Coordinates of C-alpha atoms in Angstrom, one line a residue:
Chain H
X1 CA -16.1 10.7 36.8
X2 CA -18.8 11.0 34.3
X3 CA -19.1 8.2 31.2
X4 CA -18.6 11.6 29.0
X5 CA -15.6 12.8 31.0
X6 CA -13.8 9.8 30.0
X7 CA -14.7 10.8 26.1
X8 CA -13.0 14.1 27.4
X9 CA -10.0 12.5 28.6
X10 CA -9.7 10.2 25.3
X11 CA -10.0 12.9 23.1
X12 CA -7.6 15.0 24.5
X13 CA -5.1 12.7 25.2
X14 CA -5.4 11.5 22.0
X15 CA -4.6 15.0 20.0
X16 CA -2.7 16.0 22.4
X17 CA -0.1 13.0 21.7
X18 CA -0.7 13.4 17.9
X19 CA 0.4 17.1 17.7
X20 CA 3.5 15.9 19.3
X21 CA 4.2 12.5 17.4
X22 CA 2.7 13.6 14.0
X23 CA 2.6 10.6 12.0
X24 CA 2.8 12.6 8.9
X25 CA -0.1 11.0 7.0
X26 CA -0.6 11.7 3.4
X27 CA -3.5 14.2 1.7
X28 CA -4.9 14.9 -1.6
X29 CA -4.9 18.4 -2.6
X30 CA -8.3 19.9 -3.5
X31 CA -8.5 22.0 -6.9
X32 CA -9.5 24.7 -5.3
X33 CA -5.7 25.1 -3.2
X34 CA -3.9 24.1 -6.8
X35 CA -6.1 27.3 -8.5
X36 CA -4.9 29.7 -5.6
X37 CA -1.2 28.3 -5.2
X38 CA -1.1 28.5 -9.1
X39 CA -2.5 32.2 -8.9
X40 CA 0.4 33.6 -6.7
X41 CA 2.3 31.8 -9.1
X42 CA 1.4 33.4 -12.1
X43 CA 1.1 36.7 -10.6
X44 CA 3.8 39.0 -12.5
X45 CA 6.8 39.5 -10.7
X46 CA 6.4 43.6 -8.9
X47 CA 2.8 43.3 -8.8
X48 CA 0.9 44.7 -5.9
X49 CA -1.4 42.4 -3.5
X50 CA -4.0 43.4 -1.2
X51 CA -3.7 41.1 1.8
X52 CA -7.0 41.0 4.3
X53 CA -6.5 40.5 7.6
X54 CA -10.4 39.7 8.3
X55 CA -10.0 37.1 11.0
X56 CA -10.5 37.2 15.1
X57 CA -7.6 35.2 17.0
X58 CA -10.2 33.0 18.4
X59 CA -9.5 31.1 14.9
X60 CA -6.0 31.4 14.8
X61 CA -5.7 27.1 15.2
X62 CA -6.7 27.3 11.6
X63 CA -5.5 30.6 9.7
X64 CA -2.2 30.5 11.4
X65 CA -1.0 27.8 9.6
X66 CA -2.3 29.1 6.2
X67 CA -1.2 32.7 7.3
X68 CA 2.7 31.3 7.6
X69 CA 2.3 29.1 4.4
X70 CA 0.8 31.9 2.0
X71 CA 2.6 34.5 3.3
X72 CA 5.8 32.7 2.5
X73 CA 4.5 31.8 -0.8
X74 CA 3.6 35.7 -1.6
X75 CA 7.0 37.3 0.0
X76 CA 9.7 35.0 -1.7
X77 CA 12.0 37.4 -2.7
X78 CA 12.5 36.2 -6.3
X79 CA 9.2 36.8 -6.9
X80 CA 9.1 40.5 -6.0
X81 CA 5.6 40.8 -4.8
X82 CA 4.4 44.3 -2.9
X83 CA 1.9 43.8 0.0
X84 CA -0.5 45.7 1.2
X85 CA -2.4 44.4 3.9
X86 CA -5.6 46.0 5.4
X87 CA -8.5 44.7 7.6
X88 CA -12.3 44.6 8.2
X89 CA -12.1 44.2 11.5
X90 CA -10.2 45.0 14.4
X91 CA -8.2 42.1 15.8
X92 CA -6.3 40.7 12.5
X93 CA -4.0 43.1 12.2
X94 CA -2.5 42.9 15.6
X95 CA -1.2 39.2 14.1
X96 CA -0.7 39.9 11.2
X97 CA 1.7 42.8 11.9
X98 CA 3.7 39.9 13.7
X99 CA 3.8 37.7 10.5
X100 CA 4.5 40.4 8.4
X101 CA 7.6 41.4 10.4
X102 CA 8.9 37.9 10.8
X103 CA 8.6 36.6 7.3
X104 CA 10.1 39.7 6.2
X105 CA 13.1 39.5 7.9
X106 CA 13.4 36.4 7.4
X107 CA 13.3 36.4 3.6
X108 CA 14.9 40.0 3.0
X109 CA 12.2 42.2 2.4
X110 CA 11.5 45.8 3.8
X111 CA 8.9 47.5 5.5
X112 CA 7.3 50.3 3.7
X113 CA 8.9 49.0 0.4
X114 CA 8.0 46.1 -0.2
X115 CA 5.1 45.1 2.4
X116 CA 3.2 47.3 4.9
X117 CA 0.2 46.9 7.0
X118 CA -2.1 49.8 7.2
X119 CA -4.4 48.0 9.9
X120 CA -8.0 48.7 10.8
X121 CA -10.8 51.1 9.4
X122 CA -14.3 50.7 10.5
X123 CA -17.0 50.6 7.7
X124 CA -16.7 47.2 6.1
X125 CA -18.6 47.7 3.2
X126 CA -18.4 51.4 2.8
X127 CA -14.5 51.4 4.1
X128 CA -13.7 48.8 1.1
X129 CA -15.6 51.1 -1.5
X130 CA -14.1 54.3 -0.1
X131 CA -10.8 52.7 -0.6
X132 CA -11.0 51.7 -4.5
X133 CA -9.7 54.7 -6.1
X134 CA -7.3 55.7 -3.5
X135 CA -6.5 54.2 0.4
X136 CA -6.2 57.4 1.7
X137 CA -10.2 57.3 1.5
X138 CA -9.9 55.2 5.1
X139 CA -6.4 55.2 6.1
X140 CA -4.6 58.5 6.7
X141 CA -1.1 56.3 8.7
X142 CA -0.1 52.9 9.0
X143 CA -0.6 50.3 11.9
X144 CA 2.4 51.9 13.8
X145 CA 1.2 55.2 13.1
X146 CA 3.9 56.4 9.9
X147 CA 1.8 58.9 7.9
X148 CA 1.2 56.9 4.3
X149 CA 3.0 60.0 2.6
X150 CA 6.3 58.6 4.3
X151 CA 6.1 54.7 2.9
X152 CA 7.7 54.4 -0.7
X153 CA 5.1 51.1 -1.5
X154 CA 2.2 53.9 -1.1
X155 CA 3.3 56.1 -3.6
X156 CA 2.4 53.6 -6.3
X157 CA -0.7 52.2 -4.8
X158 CA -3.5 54.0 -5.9
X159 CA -6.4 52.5 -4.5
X160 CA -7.8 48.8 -4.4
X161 CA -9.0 48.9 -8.2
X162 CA -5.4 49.1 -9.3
X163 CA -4.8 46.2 -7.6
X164 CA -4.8 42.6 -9.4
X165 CA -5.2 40.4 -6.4
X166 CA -6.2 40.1 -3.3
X167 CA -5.8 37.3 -0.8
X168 CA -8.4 37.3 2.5
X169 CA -7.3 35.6 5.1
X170 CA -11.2 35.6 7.1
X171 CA -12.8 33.6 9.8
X172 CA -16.4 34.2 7.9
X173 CA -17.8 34.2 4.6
X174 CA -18.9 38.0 4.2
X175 CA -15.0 38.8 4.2
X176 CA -13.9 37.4 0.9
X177 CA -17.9 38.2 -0.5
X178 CA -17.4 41.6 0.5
X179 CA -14.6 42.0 -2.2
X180 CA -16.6 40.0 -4.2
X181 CA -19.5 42.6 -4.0
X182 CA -17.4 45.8 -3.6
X183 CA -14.3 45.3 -6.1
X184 CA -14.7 42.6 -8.5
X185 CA -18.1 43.9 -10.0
X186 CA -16.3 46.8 -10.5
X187 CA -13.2 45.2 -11.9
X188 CA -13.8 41.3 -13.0
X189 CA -9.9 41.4 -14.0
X190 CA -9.2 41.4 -10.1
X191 CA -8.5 38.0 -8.5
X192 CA -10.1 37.6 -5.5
X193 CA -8.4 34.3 -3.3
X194 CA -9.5 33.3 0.0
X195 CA -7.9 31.2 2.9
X196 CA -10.8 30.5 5.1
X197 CA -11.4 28.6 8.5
X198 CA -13.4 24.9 7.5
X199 CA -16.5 26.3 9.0
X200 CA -17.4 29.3 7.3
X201 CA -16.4 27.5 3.7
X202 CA -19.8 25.6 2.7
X203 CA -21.4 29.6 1.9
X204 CA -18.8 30.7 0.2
X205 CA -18.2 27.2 -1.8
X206 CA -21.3 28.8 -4.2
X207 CA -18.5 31.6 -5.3
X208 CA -16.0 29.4 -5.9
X209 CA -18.0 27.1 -7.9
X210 CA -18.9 30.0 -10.2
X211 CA -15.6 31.1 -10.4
X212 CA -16.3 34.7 -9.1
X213 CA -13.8 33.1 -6.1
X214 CA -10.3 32.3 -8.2
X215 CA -9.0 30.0 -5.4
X216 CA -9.6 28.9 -1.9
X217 CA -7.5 27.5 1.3
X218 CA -10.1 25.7 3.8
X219 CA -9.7 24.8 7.0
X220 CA -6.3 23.2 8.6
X221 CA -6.7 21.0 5.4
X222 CA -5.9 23.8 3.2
X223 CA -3.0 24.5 5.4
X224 CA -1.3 21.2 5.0
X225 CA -1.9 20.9 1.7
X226 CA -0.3 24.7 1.5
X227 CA 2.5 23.3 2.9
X228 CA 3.1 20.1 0.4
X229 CA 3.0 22.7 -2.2
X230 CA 5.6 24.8 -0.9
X231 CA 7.7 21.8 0.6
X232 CA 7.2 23.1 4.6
X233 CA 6.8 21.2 7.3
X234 CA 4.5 23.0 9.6
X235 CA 1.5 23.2 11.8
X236 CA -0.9 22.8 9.4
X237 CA 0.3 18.9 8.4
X238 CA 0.9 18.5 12.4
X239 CA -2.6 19.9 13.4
X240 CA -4.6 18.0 10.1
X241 CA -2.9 14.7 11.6
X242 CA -4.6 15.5 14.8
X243 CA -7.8 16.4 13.6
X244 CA -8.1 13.7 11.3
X245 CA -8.0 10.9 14.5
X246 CA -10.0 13.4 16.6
X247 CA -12.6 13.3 13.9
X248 CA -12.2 9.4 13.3
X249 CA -12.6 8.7 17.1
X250 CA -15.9 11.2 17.4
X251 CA -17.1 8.8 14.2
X252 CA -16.1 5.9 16.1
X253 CA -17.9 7.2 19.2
X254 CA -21.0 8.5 17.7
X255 CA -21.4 4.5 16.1
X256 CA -20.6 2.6 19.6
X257 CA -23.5 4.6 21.2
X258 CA -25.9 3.9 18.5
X259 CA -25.0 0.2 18.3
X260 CA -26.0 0.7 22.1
X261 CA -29.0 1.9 22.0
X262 CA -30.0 -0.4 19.4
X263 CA -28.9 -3.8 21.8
X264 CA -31.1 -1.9 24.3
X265 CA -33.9 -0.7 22.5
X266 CA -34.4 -4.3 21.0
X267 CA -33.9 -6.1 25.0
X268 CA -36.9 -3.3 26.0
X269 CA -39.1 -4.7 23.5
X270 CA -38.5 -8.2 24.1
X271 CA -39.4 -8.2 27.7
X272 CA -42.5 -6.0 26.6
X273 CA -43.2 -8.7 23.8
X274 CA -42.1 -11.2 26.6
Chain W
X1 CA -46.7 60.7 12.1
X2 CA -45.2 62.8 15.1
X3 CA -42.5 65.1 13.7
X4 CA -39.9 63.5 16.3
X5 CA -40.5 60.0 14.0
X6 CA -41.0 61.7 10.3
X7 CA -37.7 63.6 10.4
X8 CA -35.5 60.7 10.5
X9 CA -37.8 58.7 7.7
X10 CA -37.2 62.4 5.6
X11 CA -33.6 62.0 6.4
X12 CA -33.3 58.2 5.8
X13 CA -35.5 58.0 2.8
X14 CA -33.2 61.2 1.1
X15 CA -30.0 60.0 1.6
X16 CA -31.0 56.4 0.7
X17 CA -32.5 57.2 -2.8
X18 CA -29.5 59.8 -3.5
X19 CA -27.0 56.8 -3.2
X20 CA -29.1 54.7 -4.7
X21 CA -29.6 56.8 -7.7
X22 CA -26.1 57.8 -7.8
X23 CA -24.5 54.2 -7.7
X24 CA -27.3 53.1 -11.0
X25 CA -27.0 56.5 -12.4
X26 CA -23.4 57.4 -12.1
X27 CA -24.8 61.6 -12.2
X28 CA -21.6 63.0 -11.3
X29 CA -23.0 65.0 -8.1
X30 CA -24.8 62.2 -6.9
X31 CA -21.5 60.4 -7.2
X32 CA -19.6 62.9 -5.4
X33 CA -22.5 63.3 -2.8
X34 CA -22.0 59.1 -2.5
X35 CA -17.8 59.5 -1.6
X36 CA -19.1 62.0 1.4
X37 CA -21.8 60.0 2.8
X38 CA -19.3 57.1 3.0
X39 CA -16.7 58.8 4.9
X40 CA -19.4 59.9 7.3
X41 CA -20.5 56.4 7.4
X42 CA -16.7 55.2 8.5
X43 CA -16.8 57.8 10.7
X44 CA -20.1 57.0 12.4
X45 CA -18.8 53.6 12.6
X46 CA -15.8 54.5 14.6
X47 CA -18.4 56.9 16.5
X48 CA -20.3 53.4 17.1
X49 CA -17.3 51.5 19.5
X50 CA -17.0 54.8 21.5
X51 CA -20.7 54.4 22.3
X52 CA -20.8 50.9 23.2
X53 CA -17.6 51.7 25.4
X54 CA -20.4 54.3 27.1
X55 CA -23.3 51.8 27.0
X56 CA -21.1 49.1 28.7
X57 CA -19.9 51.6 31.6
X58 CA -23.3 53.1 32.2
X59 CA -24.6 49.2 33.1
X60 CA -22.0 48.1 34.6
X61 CA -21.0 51.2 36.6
X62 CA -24.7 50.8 38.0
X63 CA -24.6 47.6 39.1
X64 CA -21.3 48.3 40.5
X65 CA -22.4 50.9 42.6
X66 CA -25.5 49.3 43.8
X67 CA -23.6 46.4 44.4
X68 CA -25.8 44.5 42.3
X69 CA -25.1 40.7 42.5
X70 CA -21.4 39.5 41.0
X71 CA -20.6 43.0 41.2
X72 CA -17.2 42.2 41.4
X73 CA -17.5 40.8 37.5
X74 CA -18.6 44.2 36.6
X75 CA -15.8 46.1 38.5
X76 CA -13.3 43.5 36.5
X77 CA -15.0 44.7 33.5
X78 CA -14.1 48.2 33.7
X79 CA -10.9 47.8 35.3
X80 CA -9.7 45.9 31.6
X81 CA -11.8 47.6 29.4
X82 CA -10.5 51.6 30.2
X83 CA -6.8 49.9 31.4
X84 CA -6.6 48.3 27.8
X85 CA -8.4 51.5 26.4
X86 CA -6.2 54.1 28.4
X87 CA -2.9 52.2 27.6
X88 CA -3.9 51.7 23.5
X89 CA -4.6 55.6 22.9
X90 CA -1.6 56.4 25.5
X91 CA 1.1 54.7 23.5
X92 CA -0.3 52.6 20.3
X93 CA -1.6 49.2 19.7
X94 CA 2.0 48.2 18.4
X95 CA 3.6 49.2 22.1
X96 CA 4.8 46.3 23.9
X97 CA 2.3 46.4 27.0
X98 CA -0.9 46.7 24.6
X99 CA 1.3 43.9 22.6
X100 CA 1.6 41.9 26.0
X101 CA -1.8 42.2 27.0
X102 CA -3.0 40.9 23.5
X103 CA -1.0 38.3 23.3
X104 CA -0.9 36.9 26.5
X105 CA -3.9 37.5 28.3
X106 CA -7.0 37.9 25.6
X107 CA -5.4 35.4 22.9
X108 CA -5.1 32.8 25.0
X109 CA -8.4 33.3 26.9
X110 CA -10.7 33.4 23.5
X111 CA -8.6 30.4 21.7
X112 CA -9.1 28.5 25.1
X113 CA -13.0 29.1 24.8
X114 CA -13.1 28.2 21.6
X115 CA -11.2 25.0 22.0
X116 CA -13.4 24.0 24.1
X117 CA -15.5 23.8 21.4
X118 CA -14.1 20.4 20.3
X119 CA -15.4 18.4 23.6
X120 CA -18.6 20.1 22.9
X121 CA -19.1 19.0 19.7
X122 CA -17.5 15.4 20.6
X123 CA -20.3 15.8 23.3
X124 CA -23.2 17.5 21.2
X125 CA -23.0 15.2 18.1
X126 CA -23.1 11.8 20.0
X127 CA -27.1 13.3 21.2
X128 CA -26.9 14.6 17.8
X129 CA -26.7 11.7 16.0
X130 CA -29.1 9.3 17.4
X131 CA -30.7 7.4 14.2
X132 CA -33.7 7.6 15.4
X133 CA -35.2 7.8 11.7
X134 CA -34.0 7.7 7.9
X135 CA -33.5 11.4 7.8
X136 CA -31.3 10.7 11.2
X137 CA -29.3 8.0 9.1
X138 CA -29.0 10.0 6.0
X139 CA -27.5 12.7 8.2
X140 CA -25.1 11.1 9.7
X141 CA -24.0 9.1 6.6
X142 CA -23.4 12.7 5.0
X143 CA -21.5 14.1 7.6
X144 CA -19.3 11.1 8.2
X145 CA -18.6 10.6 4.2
X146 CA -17.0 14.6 4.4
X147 CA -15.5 14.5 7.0
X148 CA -13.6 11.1 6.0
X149 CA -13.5 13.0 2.9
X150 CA -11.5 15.6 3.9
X151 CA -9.3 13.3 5.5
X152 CA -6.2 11.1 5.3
X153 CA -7.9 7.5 6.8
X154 CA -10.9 8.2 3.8
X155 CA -8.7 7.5 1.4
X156 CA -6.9 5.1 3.2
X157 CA -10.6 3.1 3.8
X158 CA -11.5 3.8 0.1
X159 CA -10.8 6.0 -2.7
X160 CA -13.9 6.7 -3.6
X161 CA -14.7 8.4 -0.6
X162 CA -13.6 11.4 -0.7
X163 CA -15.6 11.5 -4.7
X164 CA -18.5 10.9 -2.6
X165 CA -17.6 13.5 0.1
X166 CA -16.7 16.5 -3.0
X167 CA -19.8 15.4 -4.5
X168 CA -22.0 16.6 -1.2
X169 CA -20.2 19.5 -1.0
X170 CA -20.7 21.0 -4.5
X171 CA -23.9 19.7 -5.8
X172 CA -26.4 19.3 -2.5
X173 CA -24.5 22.0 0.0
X174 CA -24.2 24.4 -3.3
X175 CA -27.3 24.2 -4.3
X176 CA -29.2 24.7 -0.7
X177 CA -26.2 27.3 -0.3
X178 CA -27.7 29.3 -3.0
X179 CA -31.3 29.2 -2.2
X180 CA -30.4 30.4 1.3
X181 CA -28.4 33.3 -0.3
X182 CA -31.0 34.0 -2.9
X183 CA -34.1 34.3 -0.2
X184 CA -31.6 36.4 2.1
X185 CA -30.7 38.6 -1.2
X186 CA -34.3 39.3 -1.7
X187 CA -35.2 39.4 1.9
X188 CA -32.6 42.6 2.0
X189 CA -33.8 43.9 -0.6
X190 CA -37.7 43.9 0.7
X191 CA -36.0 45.5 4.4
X192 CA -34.1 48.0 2.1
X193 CA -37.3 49.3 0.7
X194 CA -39.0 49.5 3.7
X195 CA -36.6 51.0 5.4
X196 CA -36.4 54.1 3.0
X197 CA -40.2 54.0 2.5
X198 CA -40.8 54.8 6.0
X199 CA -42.4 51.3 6.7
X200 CA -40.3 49.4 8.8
X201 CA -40.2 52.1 12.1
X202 CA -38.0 49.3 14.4
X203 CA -34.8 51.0 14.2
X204 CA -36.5 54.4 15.9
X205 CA -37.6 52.3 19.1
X206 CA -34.9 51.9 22.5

């Protein structure tokens, strides 16, 4: 066994026996999760929300557990809030179908009435600005193939313009910037929120800073503290325990070897001194 | 300029200053000429995964044949790509065999290569961060100050940590964040005009 097979095993072991314990360790939430939990809030009870689906499953370890949060959040019934989700590209909507369904069922609320999920439309940036004035532009049925003519929550749903916010769940910056660029210059009243994986945040932290972004969820962080907010125990807090000690022990590693090399750097040079 | 070359540039170049126009203008027909060249573009697009499905079977249908080496990878390549094809446009991707294979075989095949990813990076940032120099150490002070930052045992070491770790984020990341996007913005904007000047010919080659 290789020294960095042993690494290997530690790590594993070591996350793998924190997913299961969870020690349930304690996090500040960022402003930026308060400004997007606070903008569902405020969001008038009936409104309509454009929910992107812009993520490939490859990521699902960290949108998962903001997916399960914020949908929750957005589909409490008292709250009254239509969905309408759509996607980029062409794996997200495949999951998010399954969300959609669950949490709907689970909390009461209808397909076609008061969520739906019209699914994939190549194009990126032309399908989002075909779609402002009216979704028909791209989408002519629904993920399951129900003509849009045939789903009540259409019939008010104009196109994304006449919609106040929208919530990308994306793997990558350009999702979220591509409503940026496409809808909010030509309606700054829309609110554009993003629940992003950890790694594709630092690009898009520029947007949020200038407050063109109204609110983001990063990383498995973002999950868990999603999940304080709405009182949940889920995988987000779970998984963030995890990572936290994965990350600690990689720190921990990273100093070991460099204290190391040091001790041996310094014994090379005495016996060449020597 | 051979005529095979100029009549795309004509093409490219037309369109291209019609939606540019349009889109600063707002000219009504130029407007309604935009809303059509869009849906063609959607359409293309979906045009665009039909043709890599060709490109894909013309290689690998080759080296099949020929029994190129690891033809048997190429062989398991078709076999998934027209199965999953055939069974999505035979039924739809909400049926429960497309919904099987998704779920069980390609989820858990690309979330296993990604996770992966975490021994790598346990593995690429020990060679990584070697201080061999100030800039090494300066590095690796950053990194560990955000990532302790965004996590419980920062706090727990010292509350000023994860001050420290916010403050890297917004003020040095945002800043070299927006250079990056500014040079790319202007870089896209320089490929733009060469593209509908005629200039840039790379896109006519292969």
């Amino acid at each position: 066994m290789q020294p960095q097979h042993i690494i290997f095993l530690i790590l594993g072991t070591v996350m793998v026996a924190l997913l299961i314990w969870a020690p349930g360790m304690e996090y500040s939430i960022e402003e930026s999760t308060l400004s997007f939990y606070r903008a569902i809030d405020e969001l008038p009870a009936g409104s309509l929300v454009l929910v992107g689906a812009d993520f490939d499953v490859e990521n699902r370890a960290e949108i998962l557990p903001q997916m399960e949060a914020i949908l929750r959040h957005l589909m409490e019934p008292d709250r009254d809030l239509r969905i309408i989700s759509i996607s980029m590209w062409d794996q997200g909507p495949m999951v998010m179908d399954v969300f959609l369904r669950r949490i709907g069922d689970e909390l009461g609320r209808t397909y076609g009435v008061d969520y739906v999920n019209l699914g994939y439309a190549p194009g990126v940036h032309t399908m989002i600005r075909l779609i402002s004035h009216d979704f028909r532009g791209a989408f002519v049925r629904d993920f399951s193939g129900t003509p849009l003519d045939e789903l009540p929550i259409m019939d008010e749903a104009g196109g994304i313009l006449d919609i106040p916010m929208i919530v990308d769940f994306a793997d990558r910056e350009s999702g979220p910037i591509i409503y940026l660029e496409q809808v909010k210059t030509q309606n700054p009243q829309i609110k554009v929120l993003a629940s992003i994986n950890a790694a594709s945040f630092p690009p898009l932290e520029p947007y949020l800073q200038s407050g063109q972004v109204d609110g983001a969820v990063v990383g498995l962080k973002g999950a868990a503290e999603y999940e304080e907010l709405m009182g949940m125990e889920g995988l987000g807090k779970r998984g963030m325990d995890a990572q936290s000690v994965g990350q600690v022990l990689v720190m921990a590693l990273i100093i070991a070897g460099n204290v190391v090399a040091l001790i041996i750097a310094r014994r090379k040079k005495g016996r060449v001194v020597g | 300029m051979g005529t095979r070359r100029l009549i795309p540039i004509i093409i490219t170049a037309t369109i291209a200053g019609i939606i540019f126009v349009g889109a600063f203008s707002g000219f009504g027909p130029l407007v309604m000429f935009m809303g059509v060249g869009m849906k063609w573009m959607v359409i293309i697009g979906g045009v665009a995964a039909g043709l890599g499905a060709v490109n894909l079977t013309q290689i690998h249908g080759r080296d099949f044949l020929r029994r190129r080496k690891e033809w048997w990878n190429s062989l398991a390549l078709l076999v998934v790509m027209f199965g999953t094809i055939v069974i999505g446009i035979a039924f739809s991707p909400t049926h429960v065999i497309y919904r099987w294979l998704f779920d069980w075989v390609f989820t858990p095949l690309t979330t296993t290569m990604v996770s992966l990813l975490a021994f790598f990076i346990a593995s690429a940032s020990f060679r990584a961060f070697r201080i061999r120099s100030l800039e090494a150490g300066v590095l690796v002070g950053a990194a560990f100050l955000v990532i302790l930052g965004r996590s419980a045992i920062g706090t727990e070491i010292w509350s000023g940590i994860p001050v420290i770790g916010a403050w890297i984020m917004d003020v040095p990341n945002v800043g070299g964040s927006r250079g990056i996007l500014l040079g790319a913005s202007l870089g896209g904007i320089a490929v733009f005009l060469r593209v509908i000047l005629g200039i840039e010919r790379g896109h006519f080659v292969g």
